[in-house]
Amino acid sequence: MDPIQQQFVQLLEKQQISLSPDQLNQFELYYKTLVEWNEKMNLTGITERDQVYLKHFYDSLSVSFNYNVSQVSSLADIGSGAGFPSIPLKIVFPHLKITIVDSLNKRILFLRELVTQLGLTDTECVHGRAEDIARLPKYRDQFDLVTARAVARMQVLNEFCLPFVKKGGTFIAMKGSEIDEELSEASFSLAELRGKVVKVNRMQLPVEESIRHFVEIHKLASTPAKYPRKAGIPLKEPLVKL
């Protein structure tokens, strides 16, 4: 174990997460595959190994620091990009049934290759717009936990993500340092999509000390039939009270 991996392991142990040698090998293979594919297509602007371990892997796993992921069966990750946070969570919590939704087919091709390389089971990578995929019965109101990491502002993100959450399930939006204004402007979309903010957890990323927020939203009822609206409309016309 080299110093970068050692720091990663120690940081996780402080959060009561321990990694097996196989899991650590999976993270290293993840890093190598990410950098290799990043030369062919833009997956991430962060490629330094220590930064990938901290700002991508550790940051993704931080979802589990304040939420009991071990009790989750199914997880959907919306706009996952290069697999964050779902793939690191799957490595550490292999029981999870993962569905990744991304609108860019090249990213889905990378994720499918990554899933094969890492030997992950119960991991489906779906190409499509969230608004379209959430209309399919297989995915609508189906998931215990839905995640999204830095995808859009909350009032838009609610329409992208809450339709995937089952009644009684949870949506966790991973956000940066400024969150109050977003939460305020998202109150109408939350009500429309049958969501309720139950807590907002704040974390300071170790070493570089940047701030993260985790907005935890409870799904109160099934998604109303009119949502989500057609692809593209939530971004152009975010839900606001008229």
PDB file of C-alpha atoms in Angstrom:
ATOM      1  CA  MET A   1       0.000   0.000   0.000  1.00  0.00           C
ATOM      2  CA  ASP A   2       1.531   3.320  -1.070  1.00  0.00           C
ATOM      3  CA  PRO A   3       1.125   6.662   0.788  1.00  0.00           C
ATOM      4  CA  ILE A   4      -1.891   7.814  -1.280  1.00  0.00           C
ATOM      5  CA  GLN A   5      -3.777   4.578  -0.645  1.00  0.00           C
ATOM      6  CA  GLN A   6      -2.708   4.625   2.995  1.00  0.00           C
ATOM      7  CA  GLN A   7      -4.156   8.110   3.479  1.00  0.00           C
ATOM      8  CA  PHE A   8      -7.377   7.031   1.704  1.00  0.00           C
ATOM      9  CA  VAL A   9      -7.733   3.983   3.955  1.00  0.00           C
ATOM     10  CA  GLN A  10      -7.037   5.997   7.116  1.00  0.00           C
ATOM     11  CA  LEU A  11      -9.588   8.673   6.193  1.00  0.00           C
ATOM     12  CA  LEU A  12     -12.230   6.004   5.608  1.00  0.00           C
ATOM     13  CA  GLU A  13     -11.390   4.204   8.847  1.00  0.00           C
ATOM     14  CA  LYS A  14     -12.220   7.440  10.693  1.00  0.00           C
ATOM     15  CA  GLN A  15     -15.710   7.028   9.215  1.00  0.00           C
ATOM     16  CA  GLN A  16     -15.891   3.356  10.310  1.00  0.00           C
ATOM     17  CA  ILE A  17     -15.351   2.091   6.745  1.00  0.00           C
ATOM     18  CA  SER A  18     -12.724  -0.584   6.213  1.00  0.00           C
ATOM     19  CA  LEU A  19     -11.530  -1.803   2.823  1.00  0.00           C
ATOM     20  CA  SER A  20     -10.372  -5.282   1.887  1.00  0.00           C
ATOM     21  CA  PRO A  21      -7.272  -5.688  -0.347  1.00  0.00           C
ATOM     22  CA  ASP A  22      -9.626  -6.601  -3.217  1.00  0.00           C
ATOM     23  CA  GLN A  23     -11.645  -3.398  -2.763  1.00  0.00           C
ATOM     24  CA  LEU A  24      -8.469  -1.323  -2.675  1.00  0.00           C
ATOM     25  CA  ASN A  25      -7.360  -3.018  -5.900  1.00  0.00           C
ATOM     26  CA  GLN A  26     -10.726  -2.130  -7.456  1.00  0.00           C
ATOM     27  CA  PHE A  27     -10.209   1.544  -6.620  1.00  0.00           C
ATOM     28  CA  GLU A  28      -6.736   1.472  -8.167  1.00  0.00           C
ATOM     29  CA  LEU A  29      -8.074  -0.197 -11.323  1.00  0.00           C
ATOM     30  CA  TYR A  30     -10.858   2.404 -11.384  1.00  0.00           C
ATOM     31  CA  TYR A  31      -8.243   5.164 -11.301  1.00  0.00           C
ATOM     32  CA  LYS A  32      -6.169   3.616 -14.092  1.00  0.00           C
ATOM     33  CA  THR A  33      -9.209   2.991 -16.305  1.00  0.00           C
ATOM     34  CA  LEU A  34     -10.484   6.530 -15.705  1.00  0.00           C
ATOM     35  CA  VAL A  35      -7.165   8.130 -16.699  1.00  0.00           C
ATOM     36  CA  GLU A  36      -6.785   5.864 -19.728  1.00  0.00           C
ATOM     37  CA  TRP A  37     -10.257   6.714 -21.070  1.00  0.00           C
ATOM     38  CA  ASN A  38      -9.858  10.376 -20.146  1.00  0.00           C
ATOM     39  CA  GLU A  39      -7.169  10.680 -22.806  1.00  0.00           C
ATOM     40  CA  LYS A  40      -9.794   9.785 -25.434  1.00  0.00           C
ATOM     41  CA  MET A  41     -12.779  11.701 -24.030  1.00  0.00           C
ATOM     42  CA  ASN A  42     -13.454  14.300 -21.351  1.00  0.00           C
ATOM     43  CA  LEU A  43     -14.539  12.414 -18.229  1.00  0.00           C
ATOM     44  CA  THR A  44     -12.889  14.536 -15.546  1.00  0.00           C
ATOM     45  CA  GLY A  45     -10.653  17.560 -15.179  1.00  0.00           C
ATOM     46  CA  ILE A  46      -9.074  15.896 -12.128  1.00  0.00           C
ATOM     47  CA  THR A  47      -6.471  13.283 -13.083  1.00  0.00           C
ATOM     48  CA  GLU A  48      -3.741  13.549 -10.400  1.00  0.00           C
ATOM     49  CA  ARG A  49      -3.889  10.282  -8.497  1.00  0.00           C
ATOM     50  CA  ASP A  50      -4.045  11.779  -4.994  1.00  0.00           C
ATOM     51  CA  GLN A  51      -6.776  14.190  -6.108  1.00  0.00           C
ATOM     52  CA  VAL A  52      -8.867  11.434  -7.730  1.00  0.00           C
ATOM     53  CA  TYR A  53      -8.708   9.415  -4.508  1.00  0.00           C
ATOM     54  CA  LEU A  54      -9.756  12.428  -2.423  1.00  0.00           C
ATOM     55  CA  LYS A  55     -12.068  14.519  -4.641  1.00  0.00           C
ATOM     56  CA  HIS A  56     -13.750  11.656  -6.471  1.00  0.00           C
ATOM     57  CA  PHE A  57     -13.491   8.416  -4.475  1.00  0.00           C
ATOM     58  CA  TYR A  58     -13.613   9.745  -0.888  1.00  0.00           C
ATOM     59  CA  ASP A  59     -16.080  12.463  -1.856  1.00  0.00           C
ATOM     60  CA  SER A  60     -18.402   9.875  -3.436  1.00  0.00           C
ATOM     61  CA  LEU A  61     -18.267   7.664  -0.351  1.00  0.00           C
ATOM     62  CA  SER A  62     -19.156  10.623   1.866  1.00  0.00           C
ATOM     63  CA  VAL A  63     -22.808   9.937   0.993  1.00  0.00           C
ATOM     64  CA  SER A  64     -22.560   7.035   3.434  1.00  0.00           C
ATOM     65  CA  PHE A  65     -21.073   9.045   6.322  1.00  0.00           C
ATOM     66  CA  ASN A  66     -24.481  10.406   7.403  1.00  0.00           C
ATOM     67  CA  TYR A  67     -26.822   7.963   5.698  1.00  0.00           C
ATOM     68  CA  ASN A  68     -27.087   4.226   6.342  1.00  0.00           C
ATOM     69  CA  VAL A  69     -26.282   2.855   2.870  1.00  0.00           C
ATOM     70  CA  SER A  70     -26.006  -0.676   4.255  1.00  0.00           C
ATOM     71  CA  GLN A  71     -29.816  -0.606   4.650  1.00  0.00           C
ATOM     72  CA  VAL A  72     -30.342   0.428   0.999  1.00  0.00           C
ATOM     73  CA  SER A  73     -31.146  -2.216  -1.617  1.00  0.00           C
ATOM     74  CA  SER A  74     -31.465  -0.235  -4.858  1.00  0.00           C
ATOM     75  CA  LEU A  75     -29.688   2.969  -5.856  1.00  0.00           C
ATOM     76  CA  ALA A  76     -30.078   5.134  -8.972  1.00  0.00           C
ATOM     77  CA  ASP A  77     -27.372   7.653  -9.836  1.00  0.00           C
ATOM     78  CA  ILE A  78     -28.616  10.405 -12.168  1.00  0.00           C
ATOM     79  CA  GLY A  79     -26.134  12.217 -14.417  1.00  0.00           C
ATOM     80  CA  SER A  80     -23.343  10.087 -13.034  1.00  0.00           C
ATOM     81  CA  GLY A  81     -20.618  11.253 -15.418  1.00  0.00           C
ATOM     82  CA  ALA A  82     -17.599   9.050 -14.729  1.00  0.00           C
ATOM     83  CA  GLY A  83     -19.482   6.991 -12.136  1.00  0.00           C
ATOM     84  CA  PHE A  84     -19.604   9.283  -9.116  1.00  0.00           C
ATOM     85  CA  PRO A  85     -20.875   8.599  -6.504  1.00  0.00           C
ATOM     86  CA  SER A  86     -22.402   5.237  -7.512  1.00  0.00           C
ATOM     87  CA  ILE A  87     -19.335   3.172  -8.486  1.00  0.00           C
ATOM     88  CA  PRO A  88     -17.288   3.941  -5.335  1.00  0.00           C
ATOM     89  CA  LEU A  89     -20.417   3.192  -3.276  1.00  0.00           C
ATOM     90  CA  LYS A  90     -20.875  -0.121  -5.138  1.00  0.00           C
ATOM     91  CA  ILE A  91     -17.243  -1.089  -4.458  1.00  0.00           C
ATOM     92  CA  VAL A  92     -17.630  -0.495  -0.714  1.00  0.00           C
ATOM     93  CA  PHE A  93     -21.246  -1.722  -0.478  1.00  0.00           C
ATOM     94  CA  PRO A  94     -21.325  -4.610  -3.001  1.00  0.00           C
ATOM     95  CA  HIS A  95     -24.891  -5.621  -2.035  1.00  0.00           C
ATOM     96  CA  LEU A  96     -26.273  -2.511  -3.771  1.00  0.00           C
ATOM     97  CA  LYS A  97     -28.260  -2.889  -6.992  1.00  0.00           C
ATOM     98  CA  ILE A  98     -27.077   0.091  -9.026  1.00  0.00           C
ATOM     99  CA  THR A  99     -28.691   1.876 -11.959  1.00  0.00           C
ATOM    100  CA  ILE A 100     -26.685   4.670 -13.591  1.00  0.00           C
ATOM    101  CA  VAL A 101     -28.426   7.113 -15.932  1.00  0.00           C
ATOM    102  CA  ASP A 102     -26.442   9.441 -18.191  1.00  0.00           C
ATOM    103  CA  SER A 103     -27.395  11.329 -21.340  1.00  0.00           C
ATOM    104  CA  LEU A 104     -24.018  10.950 -23.085  1.00  0.00           C
ATOM    105  CA  ASN A 105     -23.523   7.574 -24.730  1.00  0.00           C
ATOM    106  CA  LYS A 106     -19.710   7.841 -24.660  1.00  0.00           C
ATOM    107  CA  ARG A 107     -19.819   8.044 -20.866  1.00  0.00           C
ATOM    108  CA  ILE A 108     -22.143   5.035 -20.731  1.00  0.00           C
ATOM    109  CA  LEU A 109     -19.697   3.054 -22.895  1.00  0.00           C
ATOM    110  CA  PHE A 110     -16.911   3.954 -20.440  1.00  0.00           C
ATOM    111  CA  LEU A 111     -19.064   2.957 -17.460  1.00  0.00           C
ATOM    112  CA  ARG A 112     -20.005  -0.389 -18.996  1.00  0.00           C
ATOM    113  CA  GLU A 113     -16.332  -1.116 -19.643  1.00  0.00           C
ATOM    114  CA  LEU A 114     -15.494  -0.047 -16.073  1.00  0.00           C
ATOM    115  CA  VAL A 115     -18.196  -2.308 -14.615  1.00  0.00           C
ATOM    116  CA  THR A 116     -16.722  -5.233 -16.582  1.00  0.00           C
ATOM    117  CA  GLN A 117     -13.138  -4.410 -15.554  1.00  0.00           C
ATOM    118  CA  LEU A 118     -14.075  -4.159 -11.863  1.00  0.00           C
ATOM    119  CA  GLY A 119     -16.233  -7.311 -11.968  1.00  0.00           C
ATOM    120  CA  LEU A 120     -19.289  -5.514 -10.579  1.00  0.00           C
ATOM    121  CA  THR A 121     -22.628  -7.328 -10.541  1.00  0.00           C
ATOM    122  CA  ASP A 122     -26.159  -5.846 -10.423  1.00  0.00           C
ATOM    123  CA  THR A 123     -24.957  -2.645 -12.098  1.00  0.00           C
ATOM    124  CA  GLU A 124     -26.935  -1.310 -15.063  1.00  0.00           C
ATOM    125  CA  CYS A 125     -25.752   1.648 -17.147  1.00  0.00           C
ATOM    126  CA  VAL A 126     -28.625   3.345 -18.986  1.00  0.00           C
ATOM    127  CA  HIS A 127     -28.176   5.825 -21.837  1.00  0.00           C
ATOM    128  CA  GLY A 128     -30.852   8.525 -21.944  1.00  0.00           C
ATOM    129  CA  ARG A 129     -32.163  11.792 -20.569  1.00  0.00           C
ATOM    130  CA  ALA A 130     -33.384  11.529 -16.989  1.00  0.00           C
ATOM    131  CA  GLU A 131     -36.748  13.000 -18.025  1.00  0.00           C
ATOM    132  CA  ASP A 132     -37.280  10.186 -20.548  1.00  0.00           C
ATOM    133  CA  ILE A 133     -35.951   7.297 -18.450  1.00  0.00           C
ATOM    134  CA  ALA A 134     -38.074   8.338 -15.443  1.00  0.00           C
ATOM    135  CA  ARG A 135     -41.198   7.790 -17.565  1.00  0.00           C
ATOM    136  CA  LEU A 136     -40.422   4.087 -18.005  1.00  0.00           C
ATOM    137  CA  PRO A 137     -42.277   1.830 -15.504  1.00  0.00           C
ATOM    138  CA  LYS A 138     -39.073  -0.120 -14.820  1.00  0.00           C
ATOM    139  CA  TYR A 139     -37.477   2.969 -13.272  1.00  0.00           C
ATOM    140  CA  ARG A 140     -40.344   5.210 -12.131  1.00  0.00           C
ATOM    141  CA  ASP A 141     -40.927   5.354  -8.347  1.00  0.00           C
ATOM    142  CA  GLN A 142     -38.648   2.319  -7.933  1.00  0.00           C
ATOM    143  CA  PHE A 143     -35.484   3.162  -5.971  1.00  0.00           C
ATOM    144  CA  ASP A 144     -34.682   3.222  -2.256  1.00  0.00           C
ATOM    145  CA  LEU A 145     -31.993   5.855  -2.773  1.00  0.00           C
ATOM    146  CA  VAL A 146     -31.272   8.249  -5.642  1.00  0.00           C
ATOM    147  CA  THR A 147     -28.092  10.328  -5.847  1.00  0.00           C
ATOM    148  CA  ALA A 148     -26.901  13.219  -7.985  1.00  0.00           C
ATOM    149  CA  ARG A 149     -23.549  14.955  -7.706  1.00  0.00           C
ATOM    150  CA  ALA A 150     -23.213  18.544  -8.940  1.00  0.00           C
ATOM    151  CA  VAL A 151     -25.635  18.037 -11.840  1.00  0.00           C
ATOM    152  CA  ALA A 152     -27.915  21.128 -11.706  1.00  0.00           C
ATOM    153  CA  ARG A 153     -29.559  23.544  -9.300  1.00  0.00           C
ATOM    154  CA  MET A 154     -31.975  21.998  -6.814  1.00  0.00           C
ATOM    155  CA  GLN A 155     -35.219  23.207  -8.435  1.00  0.00           C
ATOM    156  CA  VAL A 156     -34.162  21.401 -11.654  1.00  0.00           C
ATOM    157  CA  LEU A 157     -32.550  18.453  -9.913  1.00  0.00           C
ATOM    158  CA  ASN A 158     -35.761  17.636  -8.059  1.00  0.00           C
ATOM    159  CA  GLU A 159     -37.566  17.078 -11.366  1.00  0.00           C
ATOM    160  CA  PHE A 160     -34.674  14.996 -12.723  1.00  0.00           C
ATOM    161  CA  CYS A 161     -34.323  12.772  -9.664  1.00  0.00           C
ATOM    162  CA  LEU A 162     -37.432  12.529  -7.471  1.00  0.00           C
ATOM    163  CA  PRO A 163     -39.450  10.606 -10.129  1.00  0.00           C
ATOM    164  CA  PHE A 164     -36.982   7.716  -9.688  1.00  0.00           C
ATOM    165  CA  VAL A 165     -37.422   7.533  -5.892  1.00  0.00           C
ATOM    166  CA  LYS A 166     -39.986   5.121  -4.469  1.00  0.00           C
ATOM    167  CA  LYS A 167     -42.557   6.373  -1.985  1.00  0.00           C
ATOM    168  CA  GLY A 168     -40.783   6.420   1.379  1.00  0.00           C
ATOM    169  CA  GLY A 169     -37.375   6.465  -0.324  1.00  0.00           C
ATOM    170  CA  THR A 170     -34.644   9.113  -0.276  1.00  0.00           C
ATOM    171  CA  PHE A 171     -32.979  11.470  -2.709  1.00  0.00           C
ATOM    172  CA  ILE A 172     -29.562  12.847  -1.716  1.00  0.00           C
ATOM    173  CA  ALA A 173     -28.263  15.824  -3.697  1.00  0.00           C
ATOM    174  CA  MET A 174     -24.509  16.341  -3.334  1.00  0.00           C
ATOM    175  CA  LYS A 175     -23.814  20.061  -3.504  1.00  0.00           C
ATOM    176  CA  GLY A 176     -20.962  22.530  -2.938  1.00  0.00           C
ATOM    177  CA  SER A 177     -20.524  25.292  -0.402  1.00  0.00           C
ATOM    178  CA  GLU A 178     -23.489  27.575  -1.253  1.00  0.00           C
ATOM    179  CA  ILE A 179     -26.868  25.923  -0.701  1.00  0.00           C
ATOM    180  CA  ASP A 180     -29.335  28.307   1.047  1.00  0.00           C
ATOM    181  CA  GLU A 181     -30.499  30.160  -2.068  1.00  0.00           C
ATOM    182  CA  GLU A 182     -30.920  26.910  -4.005  1.00  0.00           C
ATOM    183  CA  LEU A 183     -33.039  25.392  -1.246  1.00  0.00           C
ATOM    184  CA  SER A 184     -35.205  28.477  -1.084  1.00  0.00           C
ATOM    185  CA  GLU A 185     -35.906  28.566  -4.821  1.00  0.00           C
ATOM    186  CA  ALA A 186     -36.550  24.796  -4.876  1.00  0.00           C
ATOM    187  CA  SER A 187     -39.435  24.791  -2.372  1.00  0.00           C
ATOM    188  CA  PHE A 188     -42.154  24.782  -5.063  1.00  0.00           C
ATOM    189  CA  SER A 189     -40.583  21.961  -7.100  1.00  0.00           C
ATOM    190  CA  LEU A 190     -40.210  19.916  -3.916  1.00  0.00           C
ATOM    191  CA  ALA A 191     -43.910  20.261  -3.136  1.00  0.00           C
ATOM    192  CA  GLU A 192     -44.912  19.481  -6.722  1.00  0.00           C
ATOM    193  CA  LEU A 193     -42.735  16.357  -6.827  1.00  0.00           C
ATOM    194  CA  ARG A 194     -43.817  15.128  -3.376  1.00  0.00           C
ATOM    195  CA  GLY A 195     -40.478  15.640  -1.676  1.00  0.00           C
ATOM    196  CA  LYS A 196     -39.550  17.047   1.724  1.00  0.00           C
ATOM    197  CA  VAL A 197     -36.100  18.102   2.928  1.00  0.00           C
ATOM    198  CA  VAL A 198     -35.435  16.192   6.145  1.00  0.00           C
ATOM    199  CA  LYS A 199     -31.864  17.312   6.764  1.00  0.00           C
ATOM    200  CA  VAL A 200     -28.888  19.061   5.228  1.00  0.00           C
ATOM    201  CA  ASN A 201     -25.528  17.642   6.268  1.00  0.00           C
ATOM    202  CA  ARG A 202     -22.357  19.700   5.923  1.00  0.00           C
ATOM    203  CA  MET A 203     -18.872  18.259   5.486  1.00  0.00           C
ATOM    204  CA  GLN A 204     -15.415  19.702   5.063  1.00  0.00           C
ATOM    205  CA  LEU A 205     -13.344  17.646   2.637  1.00  0.00           C
ATOM    206  CA  PRO A 206     -10.090  16.594   4.359  1.00  0.00           C
ATOM    207  CA  VAL A 207      -6.723  17.984   3.245  1.00  0.00           C
ATOM    208  CA  GLU A 208      -8.049  20.660   0.866  1.00  0.00           C
ATOM    209  CA  GLU A 209     -10.859  21.676   3.273  1.00  0.00           C
ATOM    210  CA  SER A 210     -13.537  22.624   0.711  1.00  0.00           C
ATOM    211  CA  ILE A 211     -17.165  22.486   1.873  1.00  0.00           C
ATOM    212  CA  ARG A 212     -19.757  19.925   0.762  1.00  0.00           C
ATOM    213  CA  HIS A 213     -23.485  19.772   1.509  1.00  0.00           C
ATOM    214  CA  PHE A 214     -25.771  16.750   1.336  1.00  0.00           C
ATOM    215  CA  VAL A 215     -29.429  17.607   0.912  1.00  0.00           C
ATOM    216  CA  GLU A 216     -31.489  14.636   2.111  1.00  0.00           C
ATOM    217  CA  ILE A 217     -35.018  14.585   0.696  1.00  0.00           C
ATOM    218  CA  HIS A 218     -37.770  12.149   1.669  1.00  0.00           C
ATOM    219  CA  LYS A 219     -40.280  11.059  -1.009  1.00  0.00           C
ATOM    220  CA  LEU A 220     -43.764  11.425   0.458  1.00  0.00           C
ATOM    221  CA  ALA A 221     -45.902  10.011  -2.395  1.00  0.00           C
ATOM    222  CA  SER A 222     -45.736   8.677  -5.942  1.00  0.00           C
ATOM    223  CA  THR A 223     -44.727  11.065  -8.724  1.00  0.00           C
ATOM    224  CA  PRO A 224     -47.683  12.975 -10.231  1.00  0.00           C
ATOM    225  CA  ALA A 225     -48.398  11.840 -13.805  1.00  0.00           C
ATOM    226  CA  LYS A 226     -47.402  15.156 -15.398  1.00  0.00           C
ATOM    227  CA  TYR A 227     -43.795  14.886 -14.148  1.00  0.00           C
ATOM    228  CA  PRO A 228     -41.132  14.873 -15.316  1.00  0.00           C
ATOM    229  CA  ARG A 229     -41.911  17.194 -18.197  1.00  0.00           C
ATOM    230  CA  LYS A 230     -40.448  16.582 -21.667  1.00  0.00           C
ATOM    231  CA  ALA A 231     -36.667  16.400 -21.991  1.00  0.00           C
ATOM    232  CA  GLY A 232     -35.053  19.830 -21.930  1.00  0.00           C
ATOM    233  CA  ILE A 233     -37.978  21.695 -20.383  1.00  0.00           C
ATOM    234  CA  PRO A 234     -36.899  21.403 -16.691  1.00  0.00           C
ATOM    235  CA  LEU A 235     -33.608  23.155 -17.493  1.00  0.00           C
ATOM    236  CA  LYS A 236     -35.203  25.838 -19.669  1.00  0.00           C
ATOM    237  CA  GLU A 237     -38.252  26.385 -17.454  1.00  0.00           C
ATOM    238  CA  PRO A 238     -37.507  25.363 -13.838  1.00  0.00           C
ATOM    239  CA  LEU A 239     -40.559  24.812 -11.678  1.00  0.00           C
ATOM    240  CA  VAL A 240     -41.561  28.020  -9.925  1.00  0.00           C
ATOM    241  CA  LYS A 241     -44.790  29.144  -8.314  1.00  0.00           C
ATOM    242  CA  LEU A 242     -46.734  31.321 -10.762  1.00  0.00           C
TER     243      LEU A 242
END
